[in-house]
CSV table of C-alpha atoms in Angstrom, one decimal:
chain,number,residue,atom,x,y,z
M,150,UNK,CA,171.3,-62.4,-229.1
M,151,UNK,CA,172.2,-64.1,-226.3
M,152,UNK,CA,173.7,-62.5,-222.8
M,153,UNK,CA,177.8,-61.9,-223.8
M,154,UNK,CA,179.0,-63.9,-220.1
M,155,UNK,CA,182.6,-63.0,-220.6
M,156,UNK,CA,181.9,-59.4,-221.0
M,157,UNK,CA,179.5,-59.1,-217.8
M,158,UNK,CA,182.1,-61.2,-216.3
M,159,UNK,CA,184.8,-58.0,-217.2
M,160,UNK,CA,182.1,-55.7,-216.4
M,161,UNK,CA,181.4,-57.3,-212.6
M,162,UNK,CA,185.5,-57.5,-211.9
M,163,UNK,CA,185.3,-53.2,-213.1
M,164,UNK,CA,181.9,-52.8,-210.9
M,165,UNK,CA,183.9,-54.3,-207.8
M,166,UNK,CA,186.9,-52.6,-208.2
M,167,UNK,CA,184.9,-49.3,-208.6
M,168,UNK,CA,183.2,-49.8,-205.1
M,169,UNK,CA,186.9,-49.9,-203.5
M,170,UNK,CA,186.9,-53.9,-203.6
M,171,UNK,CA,189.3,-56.4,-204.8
M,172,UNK,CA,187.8,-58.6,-207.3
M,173,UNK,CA,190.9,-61.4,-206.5
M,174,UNK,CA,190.5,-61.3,-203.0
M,175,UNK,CA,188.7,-65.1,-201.5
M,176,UNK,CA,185.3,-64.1,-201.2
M,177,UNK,CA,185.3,-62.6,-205.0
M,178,UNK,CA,186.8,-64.2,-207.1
M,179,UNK,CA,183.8,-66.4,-208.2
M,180,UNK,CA,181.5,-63.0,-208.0
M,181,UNK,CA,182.0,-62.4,-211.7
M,182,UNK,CA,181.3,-65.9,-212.9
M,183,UNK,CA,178.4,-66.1,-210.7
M,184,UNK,CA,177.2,-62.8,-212.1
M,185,UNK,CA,177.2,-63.9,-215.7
M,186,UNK,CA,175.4,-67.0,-215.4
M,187,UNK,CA,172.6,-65.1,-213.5
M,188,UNK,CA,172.4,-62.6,-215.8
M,189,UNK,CA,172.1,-65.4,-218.5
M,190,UNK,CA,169.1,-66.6,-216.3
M,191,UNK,CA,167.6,-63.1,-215.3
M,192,UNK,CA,167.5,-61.8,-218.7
M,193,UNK,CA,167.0,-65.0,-221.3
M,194,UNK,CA,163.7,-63.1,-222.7
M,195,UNK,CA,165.4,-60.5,-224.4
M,196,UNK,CA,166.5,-63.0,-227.5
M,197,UNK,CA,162.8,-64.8,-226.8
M,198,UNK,CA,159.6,-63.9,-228.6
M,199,UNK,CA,156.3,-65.2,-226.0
M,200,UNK,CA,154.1,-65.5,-229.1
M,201,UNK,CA,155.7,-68.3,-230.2
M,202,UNK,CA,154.4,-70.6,-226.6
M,203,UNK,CA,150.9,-69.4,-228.0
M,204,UNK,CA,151.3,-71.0,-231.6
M,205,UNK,CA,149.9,-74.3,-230.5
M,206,UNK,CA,146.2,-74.0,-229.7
M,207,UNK,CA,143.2,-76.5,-228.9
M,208,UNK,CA,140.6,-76.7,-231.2
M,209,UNK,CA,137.3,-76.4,-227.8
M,210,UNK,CA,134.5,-77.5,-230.6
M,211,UNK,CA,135.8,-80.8,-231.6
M,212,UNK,CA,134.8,-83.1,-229.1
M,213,UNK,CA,131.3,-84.7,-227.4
M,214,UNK,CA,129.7,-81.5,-227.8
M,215,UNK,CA,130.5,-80.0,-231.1
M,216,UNK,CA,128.2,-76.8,-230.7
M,217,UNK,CA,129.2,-75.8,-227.3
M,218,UNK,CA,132.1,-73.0,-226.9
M,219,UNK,CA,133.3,-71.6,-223.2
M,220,UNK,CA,130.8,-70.0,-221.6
M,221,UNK,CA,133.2,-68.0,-219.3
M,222,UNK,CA,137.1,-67.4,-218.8
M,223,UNK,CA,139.7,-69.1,-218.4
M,224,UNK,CA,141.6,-68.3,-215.2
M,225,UNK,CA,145.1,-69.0,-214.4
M,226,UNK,CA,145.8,-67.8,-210.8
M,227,UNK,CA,149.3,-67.5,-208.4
M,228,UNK,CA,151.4,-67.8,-211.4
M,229,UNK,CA,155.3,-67.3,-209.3
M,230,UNK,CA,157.6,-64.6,-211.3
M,231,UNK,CA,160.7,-62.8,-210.7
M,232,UNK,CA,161.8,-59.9,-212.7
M,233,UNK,CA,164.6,-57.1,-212.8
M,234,UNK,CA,163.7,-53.6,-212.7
M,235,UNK,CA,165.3,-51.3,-214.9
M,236,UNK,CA,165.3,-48.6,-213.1
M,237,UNK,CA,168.5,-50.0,-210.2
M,238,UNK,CA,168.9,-53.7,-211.7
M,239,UNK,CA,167.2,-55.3,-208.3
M,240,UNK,CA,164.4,-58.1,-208.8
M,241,UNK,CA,160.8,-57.8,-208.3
M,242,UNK,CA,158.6,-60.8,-207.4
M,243,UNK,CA,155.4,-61.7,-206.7
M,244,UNK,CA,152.3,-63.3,-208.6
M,245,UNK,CA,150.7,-63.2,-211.9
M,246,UNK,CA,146.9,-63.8,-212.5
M,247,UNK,CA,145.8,-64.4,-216.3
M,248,UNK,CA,142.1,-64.6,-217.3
M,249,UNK,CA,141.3,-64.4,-220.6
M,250,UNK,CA,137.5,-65.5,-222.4
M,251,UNK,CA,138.3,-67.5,-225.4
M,252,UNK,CA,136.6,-68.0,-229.1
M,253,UNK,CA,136.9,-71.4,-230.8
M,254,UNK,CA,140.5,-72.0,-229.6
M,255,UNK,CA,142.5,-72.2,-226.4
M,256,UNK,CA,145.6,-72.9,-225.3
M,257,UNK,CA,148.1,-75.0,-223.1
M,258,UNK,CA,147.9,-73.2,-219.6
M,259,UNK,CA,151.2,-73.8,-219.6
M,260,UNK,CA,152.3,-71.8,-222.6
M,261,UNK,CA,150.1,-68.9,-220.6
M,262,UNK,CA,152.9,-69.7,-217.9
M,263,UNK,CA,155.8,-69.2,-220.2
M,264,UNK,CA,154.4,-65.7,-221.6
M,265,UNK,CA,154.7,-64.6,-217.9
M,266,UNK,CA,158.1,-66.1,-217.6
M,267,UNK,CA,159.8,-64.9,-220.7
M,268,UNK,CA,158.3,-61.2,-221.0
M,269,UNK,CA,159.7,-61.4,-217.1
M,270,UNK,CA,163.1,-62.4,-217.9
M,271,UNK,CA,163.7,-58.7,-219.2
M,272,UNK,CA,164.6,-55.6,-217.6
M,273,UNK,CA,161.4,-54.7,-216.9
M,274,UNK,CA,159.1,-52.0,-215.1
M,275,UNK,CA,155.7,-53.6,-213.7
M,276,UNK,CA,153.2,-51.7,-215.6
M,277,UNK,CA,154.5,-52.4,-218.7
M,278,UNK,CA,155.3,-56.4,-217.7
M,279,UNK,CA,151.3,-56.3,-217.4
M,280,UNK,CA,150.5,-54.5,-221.1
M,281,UNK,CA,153.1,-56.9,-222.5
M,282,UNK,CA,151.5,-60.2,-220.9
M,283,UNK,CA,147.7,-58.7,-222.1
M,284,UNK,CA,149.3,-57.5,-225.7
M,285,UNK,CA,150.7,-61.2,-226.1
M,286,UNK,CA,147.6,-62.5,-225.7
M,287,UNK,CA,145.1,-60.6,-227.2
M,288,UNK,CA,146.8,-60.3,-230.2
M,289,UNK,CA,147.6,-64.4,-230.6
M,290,UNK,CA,144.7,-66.0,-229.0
M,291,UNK,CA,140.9,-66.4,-230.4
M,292,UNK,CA,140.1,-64.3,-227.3
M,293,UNK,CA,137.3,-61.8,-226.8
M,294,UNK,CA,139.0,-60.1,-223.5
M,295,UNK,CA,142.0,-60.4,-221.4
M,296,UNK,CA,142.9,-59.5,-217.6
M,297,UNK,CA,146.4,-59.6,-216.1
M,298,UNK,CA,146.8,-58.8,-212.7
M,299,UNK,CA,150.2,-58.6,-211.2
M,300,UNK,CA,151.3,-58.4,-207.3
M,301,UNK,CA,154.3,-58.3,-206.7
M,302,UNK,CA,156.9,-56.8,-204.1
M,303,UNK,CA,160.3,-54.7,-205.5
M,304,UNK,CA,163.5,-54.6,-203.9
M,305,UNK,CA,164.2,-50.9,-205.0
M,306,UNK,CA,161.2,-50.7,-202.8
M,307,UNK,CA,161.6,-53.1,-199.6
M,308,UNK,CA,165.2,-52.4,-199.6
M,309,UNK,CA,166.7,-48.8,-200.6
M,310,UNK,CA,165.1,-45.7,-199.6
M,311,UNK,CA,162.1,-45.7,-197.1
M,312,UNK,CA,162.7,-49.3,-197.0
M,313,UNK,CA,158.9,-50.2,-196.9
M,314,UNK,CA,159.3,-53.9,-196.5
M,315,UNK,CA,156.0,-54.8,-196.4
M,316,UNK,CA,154.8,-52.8,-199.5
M,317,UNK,CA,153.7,-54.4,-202.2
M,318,UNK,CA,152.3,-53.4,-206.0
M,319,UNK,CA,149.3,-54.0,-207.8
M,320,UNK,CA,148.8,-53.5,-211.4
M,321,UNK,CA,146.2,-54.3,-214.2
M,322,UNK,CA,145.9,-54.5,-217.6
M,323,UNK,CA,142.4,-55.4,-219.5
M,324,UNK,CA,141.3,-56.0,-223.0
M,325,UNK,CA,138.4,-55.8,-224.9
M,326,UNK,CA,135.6,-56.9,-222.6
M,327,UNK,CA,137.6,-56.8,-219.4
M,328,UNK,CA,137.9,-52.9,-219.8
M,329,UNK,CA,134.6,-53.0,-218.5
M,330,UNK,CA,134.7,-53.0,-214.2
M,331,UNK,CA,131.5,-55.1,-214.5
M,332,UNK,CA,132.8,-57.5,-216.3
M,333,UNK,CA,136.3,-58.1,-214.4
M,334,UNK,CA,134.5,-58.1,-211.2
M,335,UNK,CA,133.9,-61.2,-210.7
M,336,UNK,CA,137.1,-62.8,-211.6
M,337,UNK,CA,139.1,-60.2,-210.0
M,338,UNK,CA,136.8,-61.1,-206.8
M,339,UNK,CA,138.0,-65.0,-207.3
M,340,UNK,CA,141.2,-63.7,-208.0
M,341,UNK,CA,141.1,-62.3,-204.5
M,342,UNK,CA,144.2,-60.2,-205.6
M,343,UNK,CA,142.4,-57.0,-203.9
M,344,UNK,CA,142.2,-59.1,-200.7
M,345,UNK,CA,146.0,-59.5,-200.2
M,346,UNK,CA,147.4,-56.8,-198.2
M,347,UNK,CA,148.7,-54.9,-201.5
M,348,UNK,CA,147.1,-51.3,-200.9
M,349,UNK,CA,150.2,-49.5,-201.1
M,350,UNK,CA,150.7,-48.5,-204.8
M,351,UNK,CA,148.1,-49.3,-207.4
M,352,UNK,CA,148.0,-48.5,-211.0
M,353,UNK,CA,145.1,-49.7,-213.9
M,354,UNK,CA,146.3,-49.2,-217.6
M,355,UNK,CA,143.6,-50.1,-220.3
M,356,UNK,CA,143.5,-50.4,-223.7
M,357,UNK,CA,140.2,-50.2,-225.5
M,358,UNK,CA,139.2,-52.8,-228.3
């Protein structure tokens, strides 16, 4: 199902009226056109399933050196998203980080790119933009642990409320041998995601293999 543009279009004239504006004065009258084709944009995962960028995978032991797997992760740092929250409709952005220690296969890091993107393009809440991105993988890679760390600064946050423009939120979600500290230490050290200023509001949600 895709996003129904002439109804959010009815929907934004309604929204403006109900604020005490005129939806056919100058400045408006474009608003709820505008509306719909962002909404279109914000929320295109909803229809989209981000196993399917994952279906194509690299075969790591046909090559010069038959016998030899990965020896350590993969890493995939600064990845740019932009999401909605669910809770007041206003975007979240920041940066994803993806690490995840593959088996016999891997993947295009840009399908790893596209998981972020279309699990993003979703009313979303942080924490559980982070389980979905680790859930994706895990469960459609030859992987033997993921780690997803998100940063990323909300505008129900920055601009409502206490208005804490510099806060920012950290979250991270690990699988099977990334729930052990040890074992995510080092990549969350190259990462350097702990390093960024975001100290304000950090959460860690595992699942266990």
């Amino acid at each position: 199902m895709t996003v129904d543009r002439p109804r959010v279009e009815q929907l934004t004239r309604e929204l403006l009226e109900a604020i005490g504006e005129d939806p056919e004065r100058p400045g408006l009258t474009q608003t709820p056109a505008r509306m719909a084709a962002l909404y279109a944009e914000f929320f295109a995962g909803v229809s989209e399933d981000p196993a399917e960028h994952l279906a194509r995978t690299i075969s790591v032991s046909r090559g010069p050196a038959p016998d030899t797997l990965p020896s350590g992760a993969v890493l995939l740092r600064d990845i740019r998203f932009r999401s909605v929250c669910e809770h007041h409709l206003l975007p979240f952005a920041g940066h994803a980080h993806l690490a995840y220690l593959p088996g016999e296969q891997v993947v295009g890091l840009g399908a790893l790119v596209k998981v972020v993107e279309t699990l993003a393009a979703r009313p979303q809440v942080q924490e559980r933009l982070g389980e979905q991105i680790a859930d994706t993988i895990a469960d459609n890679l030859d992987t033997r642990g993921v780690l997803v760390i998100l940063d990323a600064s909300h505008g129900c946050v920055t601009m409502r409320g206490e208005r804490q423009s510099a806060a920012s939120t950290l979250t991270i979600a690990a699988r099977g041998e990334f729930t052990d500290p040890t074992a995510r230490g080092e990549l969350i050290t190259l990462i350097g995601a702990a390093g960024t200023g975001s100290t304000a509001h950090t959460r860690t949600a595992e699942t266990p293999e």
